[in-house]
Amino acid sequence: MTRDDLRRFRALDIDFSAIGLLQDGTGDFAYFCTPADAEFVGRIGCDGVHFVLLPGDERVFCVDPAMGEEGKYVLPVGRDFREFLSFVLYCQDANPLSQIWWMREEQFRGLLAEDAAARQGGGMADRFVKTDAALAAIARTFDLTPAAPFDKVKALQAEFEPSVLRFSDEYYDVLGLERPEGG
């Protein structure tokens, strides 16, 4: 179901950049810490942060090359693509989802309040028209309502075992790690 939803999402006539899910990286998006065989979902357009699906897994993962900590480069941010999109609707952008891993709830709420204040402040009205249109199209197409992500994403990340991830040789070389047996 998640892969079908991703195809439907990509077919939408929206400005993907307005919600932090740029689609121009589908061919060559991988960084040293992108898991092997990852399927591109979208990128926020900053610091190499992108979202992926993994083979045989419905969860959406955030890959952040700047996290700088083994076991934190790749973390789940949604149990499936629809849940991920409901979180994007709530945050009105994918970027806040990429930051939950290091934030306390007050910091996360502060980030969302900052973003909301920027929307009210003007100066970028054209961007927010595109954001609102993209969010409305997603809500309509997938029959979704916004869902608060913080507790759900924190729980997903707390139970996640990063040893299930498969990486390229570049990952181990960059981090100076020994490759796992049979990996």
mmCIF file of C-alpha atoms in Angstrom, residues 17-136:
data_model
loop_
_atom_site.group_PDB
_atom_site.id
_atom_site.type_symbol
_atom_site.label_atom_id
_atom_site.label_comp_id
_atom_site.label_asym_id
_atom_site.label_seq_id
_atom_site.Cartn_x
_atom_site.Cartn_y
_atom_site.Cartn_z
ATOM 1 C CA SER A 17 9.284 22.149 -2.604
ATOM 2 C CA ALA A 18 6.585 24.133 -0.776
ATOM 3 C CA ILE A 19 6.214 21.264 1.721
ATOM 4 C CA GLY A 20 9.848 20.199 1.938
ATOM 5 C CA LEU A 21 9.508 17.099 -0.233
ATOM 6 C CA LEU A 22 11.381 18.013 -3.393
ATOM 7 C CA GLN A 23 11.217 15.312 -6.028
ATOM 8 C CA ASP A 24 14.260 16.206 -8.115
ATOM 9 C CA GLY A 25 16.543 13.723 -6.379
ATOM 10 C CA THR A 26 14.870 10.520 -7.473
ATOM 11 C CA GLY A 27 17.798 9.463 -9.660
ATOM 12 C CA ASP A 28 20.854 10.245 -7.546
ATOM 13 C CA PHE A 29 19.946 11.070 -3.984
ATOM 14 C CA ALA A 30 22.186 8.753 -2.003
ATOM 15 C CA TYR A 31 24.660 9.938 0.606
ATOM 16 C CA PHE A 32 27.184 7.810 2.467
ATOM 17 C CA CYS A 33 24.549 7.086 5.119
ATOM 18 C CA THR A 34 21.632 6.307 2.800
ATOM 19 C CA PRO A 35 20.779 2.641 3.349
ATOM 20 C CA ALA A 36 21.425 0.236 0.494
ATOM 21 C CA ASP A 37 18.382 -0.298 -1.764
ATOM 22 C CA ALA A 38 16.550 2.726 -0.316
ATOM 23 C CA GLU A 39 13.681 4.164 -2.366
ATOM 24 C CA PHE A 40 13.591 7.952 -2.540
ATOM 25 C CA VAL A 41 10.510 9.706 -1.096
ATOM 26 C CA GLY A 42 11.603 13.349 -1.098
ATOM 27 C CA ARG A 43 14.228 15.770 0.173
ATOM 28 C CA ILE A 44 13.916 18.942 2.203
ATOM 29 C CA GLY A 45 16.540 20.784 0.146
ATOM 30 C CA CYS A 46 19.021 21.401 2.955
ATOM 31 C CA ASP A 47 22.022 19.496 4.357
ATOM 32 C CA GLY A 48 21.260 16.377 2.306
ATOM 33 C CA VAL A 49 18.249 15.492 4.470
ATOM 34 C CA HIS A 50 15.937 13.120 2.614
ATOM 35 C CA PHE A 51 13.202 10.595 3.260
ATOM 36 C CA VAL A 52 13.243 7.007 2.043
ATOM 37 C CA LEU A 53 11.454 3.686 2.100
ATOM 38 C CA LEU A 54 13.379 0.473 2.652
ATOM 39 C CA PRO A 55 12.771 -2.887 0.962
ATOM 40 C CA GLY A 56 10.131 -4.954 2.753
ATOM 41 C CA ASP A 57 9.353 -2.134 5.212
ATOM 42 C CA GLU A 58 6.322 0.159 5.264
ATOM 43 C CA ARG A 59 7.947 2.787 7.495
ATOM 44 C CA VAL A 60 9.196 6.119 6.164
ATOM 45 C CA PHE A 61 12.732 6.947 7.281
ATOM 46 C CA CYS A 62 14.565 10.240 7.519
ATOM 47 C CA VAL A 63 18.197 10.173 6.403
ATOM 48 C CA ASP A 64 20.257 13.060 7.764
ATOM 49 C CA PRO A 65 23.946 13.090 6.810
ATOM 50 C CA ALA A 66 24.570 15.937 9.259
ATOM 51 C CA MET A 67 23.349 14.027 12.350
ATOM 52 C CA GLY A 68 26.934 13.008 12.934
ATOM 53 C CA GLU A 69 26.231 10.064 15.167
ATOM 54 C CA GLU A 70 26.239 6.378 14.312
ATOM 55 C CA GLY A 71 22.760 4.936 14.800
ATOM 56 C CA LYS A 72 21.123 8.350 14.257
ATOM 57 C CA TYR A 73 21.744 8.944 10.539
ATOM 58 C CA VAL A 74 18.604 6.983 9.608
ATOM 59 C CA LEU A 75 15.513 7.037 11.811
ATOM 60 C CA PRO A 76 11.825 6.241 11.219
ATOM 61 C CA VAL A 77 9.403 9.171 11.025
ATOM 62 C CA GLY A 78 6.193 7.360 10.116
ATOM 63 C CA ARG A 79 4.773 3.818 10.378
ATOM 64 C CA ASP A 80 3.707 4.101 6.752
ATOM 65 C CA PHE A 81 3.455 6.718 4.019
ATOM 66 C CA ARG A 82 -0.055 7.874 4.947
ATOM 67 C CA GLU A 83 0.932 8.442 8.555
ATOM 68 C CA PHE A 84 4.003 10.338 7.357
ATOM 69 C CA LEU A 85 1.789 12.539 5.164
ATOM 70 C CA SER A 86 -0.597 13.192 8.077
ATOM 71 C CA PHE A 87 2.436 14.416 10.051
ATOM 72 C CA VAL A 88 3.472 16.652 7.140
ATOM 73 C CA LEU A 89 -0.067 18.076 7.141
ATOM 74 C CA TYR A 90 0.234 18.827 10.853
ATOM 75 C CA CYS A 91 3.669 20.454 10.556
ATOM 76 C CA GLN A 92 2.830 22.028 7.165
ATOM 77 C CA ASP A 93 6.280 20.920 5.982
ATOM 78 C CA ALA A 94 8.462 17.816 6.192
ATOM 79 C CA ASN A 95 11.432 19.624 7.778
ATOM 80 C CA PRO A 96 10.176 19.538 11.391
ATOM 81 C CA LEU A 97 9.891 15.744 11.148
ATOM 82 C CA SER A 98 13.595 15.518 10.402
ATOM 83 C CA GLN A 99 14.407 17.320 13.646
ATOM 84 C CA ILE A 100 12.246 15.480 16.171
ATOM 85 C CA TRP A 101 15.064 13.021 17.028
ATOM 86 C CA TRP A 102 17.080 15.648 18.934
ATOM 87 C CA MET A 103 14.259 17.860 20.265
ATOM 88 C CA ARG A 104 12.253 17.967 23.419
ATOM 89 C CA GLU A 105 8.540 18.551 22.919
ATOM 90 C CA GLU A 106 8.795 22.223 23.941
ATOM 91 C CA GLN A 107 11.473 22.787 21.290
ATOM 92 C CA PHE A 108 9.363 21.073 18.653
ATOM 93 C CA ARG A 109 6.300 23.141 19.536
ATOM 94 C CA GLY A 110 8.505 26.245 19.447
ATOM 95 C CA LEU A 111 9.700 25.351 15.949
ATOM 96 C CA LEU A 112 6.121 24.933 14.750
ATOM 97 C CA ALA A 113 5.133 28.246 16.381
ATOM 98 C CA GLU A 114 8.091 29.951 14.688
ATOM 99 C CA ASP A 115 7.020 28.566 11.336
ATOM 100 C CA ALA A 116 3.417 29.685 11.939
ATOM 101 C CA ALA A 117 4.613 33.187 12.861
ATOM 102 C CA ALA A 118 6.641 33.347 9.645
ATOM 103 C CA ARG A 119 3.470 32.510 7.729
ATOM 104 C CA GLN A 120 1.668 35.393 9.416
ATOM 105 C CA GLY A 121 4.554 37.819 8.943
ATOM 106 C CA GLY A 122 4.158 37.963 5.186
ATOM 107 C CA GLY A 123 6.939 38.523 2.719
ATOM 108 C CA MET A 124 6.640 34.945 1.501
ATOM 109 C CA ALA A 125 2.932 34.928 0.753
ATOM 110 C CA ASP A 126 3.414 33.248 -2.642
ATOM 111 C CA ARG A 127 5.238 30.321 -1.046
ATOM 112 C CA PHE A 128 2.504 29.798 1.518
ATOM 113 C CA VAL A 129 -0.209 29.853 -1.156
ATOM 114 C CA LYS A 130 1.681 26.981 -2.794
ATOM 115 C CA THR A 131 2.111 25.258 0.574
ATOM 116 C CA ASP A 132 -1.588 25.512 1.356
ATOM 117 C CA ALA A 133 -2.498 24.213 -2.110
ATOM 118 C CA ALA A 134 -0.106 21.262 -1.775
ATOM 119 C CA LEU A 135 -1.369 20.373 1.692
ATOM 120 C CA ALA A 136 -5.012 20.613 0.558
#
